[in-house]
C-alpha atoms as one frame of an Amber mdcrd trajectory, in Angstrom:
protein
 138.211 111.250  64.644 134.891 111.209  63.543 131.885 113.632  65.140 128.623
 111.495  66.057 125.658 112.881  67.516 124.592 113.395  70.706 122.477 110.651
  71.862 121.469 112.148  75.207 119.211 114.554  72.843 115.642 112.992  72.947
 115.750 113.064  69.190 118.928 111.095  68.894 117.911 108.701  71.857 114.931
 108.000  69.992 116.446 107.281  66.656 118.907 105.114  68.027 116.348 103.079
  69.633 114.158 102.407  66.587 117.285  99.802  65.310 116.419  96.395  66.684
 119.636  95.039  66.467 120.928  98.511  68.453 118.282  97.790  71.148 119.368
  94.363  71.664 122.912  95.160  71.975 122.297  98.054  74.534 119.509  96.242
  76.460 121.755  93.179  76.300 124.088  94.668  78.216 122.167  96.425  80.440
 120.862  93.373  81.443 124.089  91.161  81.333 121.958  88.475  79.356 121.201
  87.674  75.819 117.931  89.803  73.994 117.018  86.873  71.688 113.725  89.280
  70.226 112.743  93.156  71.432 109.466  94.861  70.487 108.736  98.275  71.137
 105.312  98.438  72.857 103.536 102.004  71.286 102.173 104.133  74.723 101.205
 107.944  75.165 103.453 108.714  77.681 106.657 109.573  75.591 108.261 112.723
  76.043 105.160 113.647  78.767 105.435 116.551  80.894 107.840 118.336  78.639
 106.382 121.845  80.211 108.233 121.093  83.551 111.245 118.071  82.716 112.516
 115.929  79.896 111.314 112.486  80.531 111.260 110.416  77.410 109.898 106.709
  78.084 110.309 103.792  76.033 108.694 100.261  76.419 109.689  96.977  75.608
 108.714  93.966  75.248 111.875  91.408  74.801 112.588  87.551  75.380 115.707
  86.543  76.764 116.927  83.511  77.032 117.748  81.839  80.137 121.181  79.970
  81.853 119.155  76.497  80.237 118.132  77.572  77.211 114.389  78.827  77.603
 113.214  82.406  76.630 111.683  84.463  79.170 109.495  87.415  78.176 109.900
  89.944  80.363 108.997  94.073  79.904 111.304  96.674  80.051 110.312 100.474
  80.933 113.368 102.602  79.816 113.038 106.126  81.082 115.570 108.881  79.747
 115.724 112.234  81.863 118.345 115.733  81.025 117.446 117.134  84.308 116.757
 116.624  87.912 113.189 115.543  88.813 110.609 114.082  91.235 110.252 110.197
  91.772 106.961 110.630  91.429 107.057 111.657  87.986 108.631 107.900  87.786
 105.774 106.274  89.880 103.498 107.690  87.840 104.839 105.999  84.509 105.237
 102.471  86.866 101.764 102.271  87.791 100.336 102.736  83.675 102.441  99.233
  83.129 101.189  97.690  86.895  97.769  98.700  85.440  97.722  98.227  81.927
  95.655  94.735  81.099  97.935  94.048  78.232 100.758  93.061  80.484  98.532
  90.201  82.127  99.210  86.605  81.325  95.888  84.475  82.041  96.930  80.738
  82.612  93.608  79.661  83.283  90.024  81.373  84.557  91.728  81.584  87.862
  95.126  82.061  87.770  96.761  85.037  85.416 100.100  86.640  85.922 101.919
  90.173  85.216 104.474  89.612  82.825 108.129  90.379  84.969 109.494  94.048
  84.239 112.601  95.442  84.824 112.753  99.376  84.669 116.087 101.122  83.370
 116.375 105.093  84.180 119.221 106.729  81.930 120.069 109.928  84.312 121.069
 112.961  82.650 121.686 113.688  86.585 123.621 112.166  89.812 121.675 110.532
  92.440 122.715 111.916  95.685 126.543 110.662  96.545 126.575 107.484  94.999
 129.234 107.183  92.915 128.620 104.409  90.720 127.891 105.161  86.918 125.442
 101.925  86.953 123.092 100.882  89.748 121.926  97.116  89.765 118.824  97.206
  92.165 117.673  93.982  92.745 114.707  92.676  94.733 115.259  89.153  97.199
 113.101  87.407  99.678 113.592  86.065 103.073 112.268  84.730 106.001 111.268
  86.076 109.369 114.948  85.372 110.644 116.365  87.170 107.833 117.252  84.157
 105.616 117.224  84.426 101.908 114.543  82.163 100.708 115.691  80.397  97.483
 113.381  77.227  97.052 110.283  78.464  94.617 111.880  81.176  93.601 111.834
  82.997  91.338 108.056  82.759  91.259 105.246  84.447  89.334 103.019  86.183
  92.018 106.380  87.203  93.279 107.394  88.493  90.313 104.029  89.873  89.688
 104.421  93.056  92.268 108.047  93.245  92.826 110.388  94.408  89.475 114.004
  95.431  89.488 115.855  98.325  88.473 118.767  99.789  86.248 120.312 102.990
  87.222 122.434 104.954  84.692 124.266 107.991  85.930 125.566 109.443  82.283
 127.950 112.308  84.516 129.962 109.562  86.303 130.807 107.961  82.731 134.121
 108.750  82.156 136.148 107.091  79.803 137.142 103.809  81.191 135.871 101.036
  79.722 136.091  97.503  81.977 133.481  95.524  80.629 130.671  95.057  77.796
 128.142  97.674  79.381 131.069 100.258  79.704 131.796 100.174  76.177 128.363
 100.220  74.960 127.442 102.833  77.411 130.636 105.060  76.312 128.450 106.648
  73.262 126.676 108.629  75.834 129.765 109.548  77.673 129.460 113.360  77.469
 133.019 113.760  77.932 133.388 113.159  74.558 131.584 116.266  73.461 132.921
 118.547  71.266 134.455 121.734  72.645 131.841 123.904  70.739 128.895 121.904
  69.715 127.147 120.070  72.338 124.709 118.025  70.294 128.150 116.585  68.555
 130.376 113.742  70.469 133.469 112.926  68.668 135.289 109.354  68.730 138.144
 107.947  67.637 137.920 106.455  64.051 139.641 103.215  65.525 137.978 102.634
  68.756 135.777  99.904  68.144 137.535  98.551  64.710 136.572  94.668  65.874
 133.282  95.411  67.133 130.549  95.239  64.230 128.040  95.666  67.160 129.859
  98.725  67.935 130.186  99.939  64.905 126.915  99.446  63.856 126.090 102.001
  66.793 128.879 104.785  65.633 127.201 104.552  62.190 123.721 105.112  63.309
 124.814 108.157  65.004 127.083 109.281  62.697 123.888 109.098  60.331 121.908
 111.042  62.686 124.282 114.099  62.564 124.064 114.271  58.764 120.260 114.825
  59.133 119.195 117.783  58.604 115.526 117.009  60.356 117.384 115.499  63.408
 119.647 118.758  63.846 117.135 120.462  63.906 115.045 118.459  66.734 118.216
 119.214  68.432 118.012 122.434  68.151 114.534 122.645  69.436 115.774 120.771
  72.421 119.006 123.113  73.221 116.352 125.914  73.133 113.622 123.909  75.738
 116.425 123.781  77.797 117.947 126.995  77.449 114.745 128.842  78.956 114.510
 126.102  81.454 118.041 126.729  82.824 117.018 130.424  82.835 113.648 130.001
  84.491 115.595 127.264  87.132 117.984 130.162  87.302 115.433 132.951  88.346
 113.848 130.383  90.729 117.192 129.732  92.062 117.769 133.750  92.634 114.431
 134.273  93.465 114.755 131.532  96.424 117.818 132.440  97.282 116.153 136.109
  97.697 113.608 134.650 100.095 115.822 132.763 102.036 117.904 135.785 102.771
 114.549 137.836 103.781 113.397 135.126 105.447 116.463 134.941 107.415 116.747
 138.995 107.688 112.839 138.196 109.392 113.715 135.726 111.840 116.813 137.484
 113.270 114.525 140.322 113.868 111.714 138.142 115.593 114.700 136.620 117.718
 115.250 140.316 118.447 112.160 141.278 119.362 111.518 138.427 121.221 114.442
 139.266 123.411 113.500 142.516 123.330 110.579 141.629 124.669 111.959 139.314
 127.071 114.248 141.979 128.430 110.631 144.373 128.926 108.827 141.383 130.939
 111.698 140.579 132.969 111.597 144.446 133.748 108.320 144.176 134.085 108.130
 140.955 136.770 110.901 143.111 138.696 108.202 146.221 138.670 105.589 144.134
 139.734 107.553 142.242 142.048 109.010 146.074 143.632 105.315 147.131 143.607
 103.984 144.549 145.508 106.872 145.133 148.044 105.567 149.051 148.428 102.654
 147.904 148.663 103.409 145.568 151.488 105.430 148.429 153.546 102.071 150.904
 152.741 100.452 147.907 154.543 102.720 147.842 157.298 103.009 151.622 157.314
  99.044 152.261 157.423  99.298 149.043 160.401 101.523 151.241 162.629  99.144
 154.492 161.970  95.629 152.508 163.505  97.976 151.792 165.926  99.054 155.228
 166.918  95.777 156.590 166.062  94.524 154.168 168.728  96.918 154.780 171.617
  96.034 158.428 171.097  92.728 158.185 171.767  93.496 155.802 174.635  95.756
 159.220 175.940  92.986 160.972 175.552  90.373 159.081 177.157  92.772 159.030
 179.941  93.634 162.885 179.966  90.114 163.287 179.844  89.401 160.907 183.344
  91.998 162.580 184.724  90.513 165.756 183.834  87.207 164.541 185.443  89.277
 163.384 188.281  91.014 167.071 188.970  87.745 168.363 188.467  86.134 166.023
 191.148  89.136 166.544 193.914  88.793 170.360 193.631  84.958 169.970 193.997
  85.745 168.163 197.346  88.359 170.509 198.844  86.028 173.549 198.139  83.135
 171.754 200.193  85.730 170.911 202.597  86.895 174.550 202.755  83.523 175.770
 203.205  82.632 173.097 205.566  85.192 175.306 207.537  88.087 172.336 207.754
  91.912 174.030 207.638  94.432 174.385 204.230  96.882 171.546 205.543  93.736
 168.669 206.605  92.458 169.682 203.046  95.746 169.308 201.439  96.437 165.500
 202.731  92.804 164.300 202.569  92.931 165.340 198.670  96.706 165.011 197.483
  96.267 168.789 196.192  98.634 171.106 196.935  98.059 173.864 200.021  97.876
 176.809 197.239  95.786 175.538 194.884  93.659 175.147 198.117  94.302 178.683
 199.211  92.778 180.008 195.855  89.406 177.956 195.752
């Protein structure tokens, strides 16, 4: 066995990268084509934003050549990431190339072209559930109908806003090797780490005995993990992370606090607001049993004019009446006097003979 190092470590990644003939071998099977010449293009945006994520970025420019022959020059943004982060992040780095004048071909005063790019993200990270290790994203045209449109194509304006992409998901390498990319890919398999050093992946002595390419890679690592300057970078790194997974951790608890609060706060609001509920239903039956007094009061204070009214009607009448007795006594005392006997009195007036008798 021999112990290599890790080559997910920034550090590492970057050392490996600065061999030309490593470069061409990885990007040449990334791309399933032949790197005839790679340059690394110098930027500003390596390792940028190390405060919140590990992105490390890495630009080439590289000519390939072609199914007849020819050598295309095409770019190729390589973007490394540990940990799980924002697409933007990767937008961001995308629009510096779509902007960047040096990646403009003029063909005349008119006409001038973006050189084709192809963007390769090695993910520390899975995306989502898709569970293959390696992601070929590719970009087609077509017509209204849906057809693929093949005549003029590929062409530059096309291939001026349109790029595709490589998608690397390290965790879902696992071993098995089927083709070119798997074995060149297999140095970051982080199965292969060591039981107690993670910056360390160990190999089999033998594994790639009659692959110089190969072996030129296992040496170039193994080279790394004899430098003292490089441990140390690695080092650095295992600490970034470190208070990273600790601050992700309390955010994690912290969130996980909130959510419980916030969930402790709604199933008291959906308490309240039956609560609530419960107290205006009670309420609406209140109102509604109010109005209903109210109505009989109504009714009630209806049937008491009323009464008061036939009362006074009695009384009017008791009073007439009154008026009346009044008047037929009046009469039978005249008559009396006017010397006219009891019993003539008595059926003239209707009164009776001795209330006659004691006028």
């Amino acid at each position: 066995m021999i112990s290599i190092a890790n080559p997910i470590y920034d550090s590492i990644f970057k050392y490996l990268m600065e061999d030309e003939r490593i470069t061409k071998t990885i990007l040449s099977a990334l791309l399933k084509q032949d790197v005839v010449e790679v340059e690394m293009r110098k930027h500003e945006y390596s390792n940028a934003g190390r405060d919140k994520i590990s992105m490390f970025r890495l630009d080439f420019a590289a000519k390939v050549r072609q199914e007849d022959g020819s050598l295309k020059l095409i770019l190729i943004e390589l973007q490394k990431t540990w940990l799980e982060t924002e697409t933007l992040r990767f937008r961001q780095y995308l629009g510096t190339q779509y902007s960047d004048p040096a990646n403009i071909i003029k063909k005349d005063s008119i006409n001038s072209y973006a050189i084709p790019m192809i963007t390769v993200y090695l993910l520390g990270h899975r995306v989502g559930d898709i569970e293959e290790p390696v992601l070929y994203v590719k970009h087609k045209s077509y017509n209204y109908d849906g057809i693929e449109v093949t005549k003029g194509i590929p062409d530059p304006f096309i291939d001026s806003l349109v790029h595709d992409s490589i998608i690397v998901q390290i965790p879902l390498l696992r071993g098995t090797i089927n083709n070119r990319l798997d074995k060149v890919l297999s140095v970051f398999d982080q199965s292969h780490k060591d039981e107690y050093n993670h910056q360390i992946l160990n190999f089999d002595d033998d594994a790639f005995k009659d692959d110089a390419e190969m072996l030129h890679i296992l040496h170039r690592l193994l080279a790394a993990a004899a430098d003292a300057r490089l441990r140390q970078d690695m080092n650095v790194e295992d600490e970034y992370f470190s208070a990273i997974e600790d601050r992700d951790t309390a955010i994690m608890i912290r969130d996980k606090e909130i959510a419980k609060r916030d969930a402790k706060l709604a199933e008291q609001g959906e308490i309240l607001t039956e609560q609530g509920a419960k107290l205006a239903e009670q309420g609406a039956k209140l109102e509604e049993q109010g109005a209903k007094l109210a109505e009989q009061g109504a009714k009630l204070a209806e049937q008491e004019t009323i009464l008061a009214n036939k009362d006074d009607q009695l009384a009017e009448k008791d009073d007439q009446l009154a008026e009346k007795d009044k008047a037929l006594l009046s009469s039978a005392k005249a008559l009396k006097e006017a010397g006219l006997q009891v019993k003539q009195i008595a059926e003239m007036t209707k009164l009776p003979e001795d209330v006659i008798n004691q006028l």
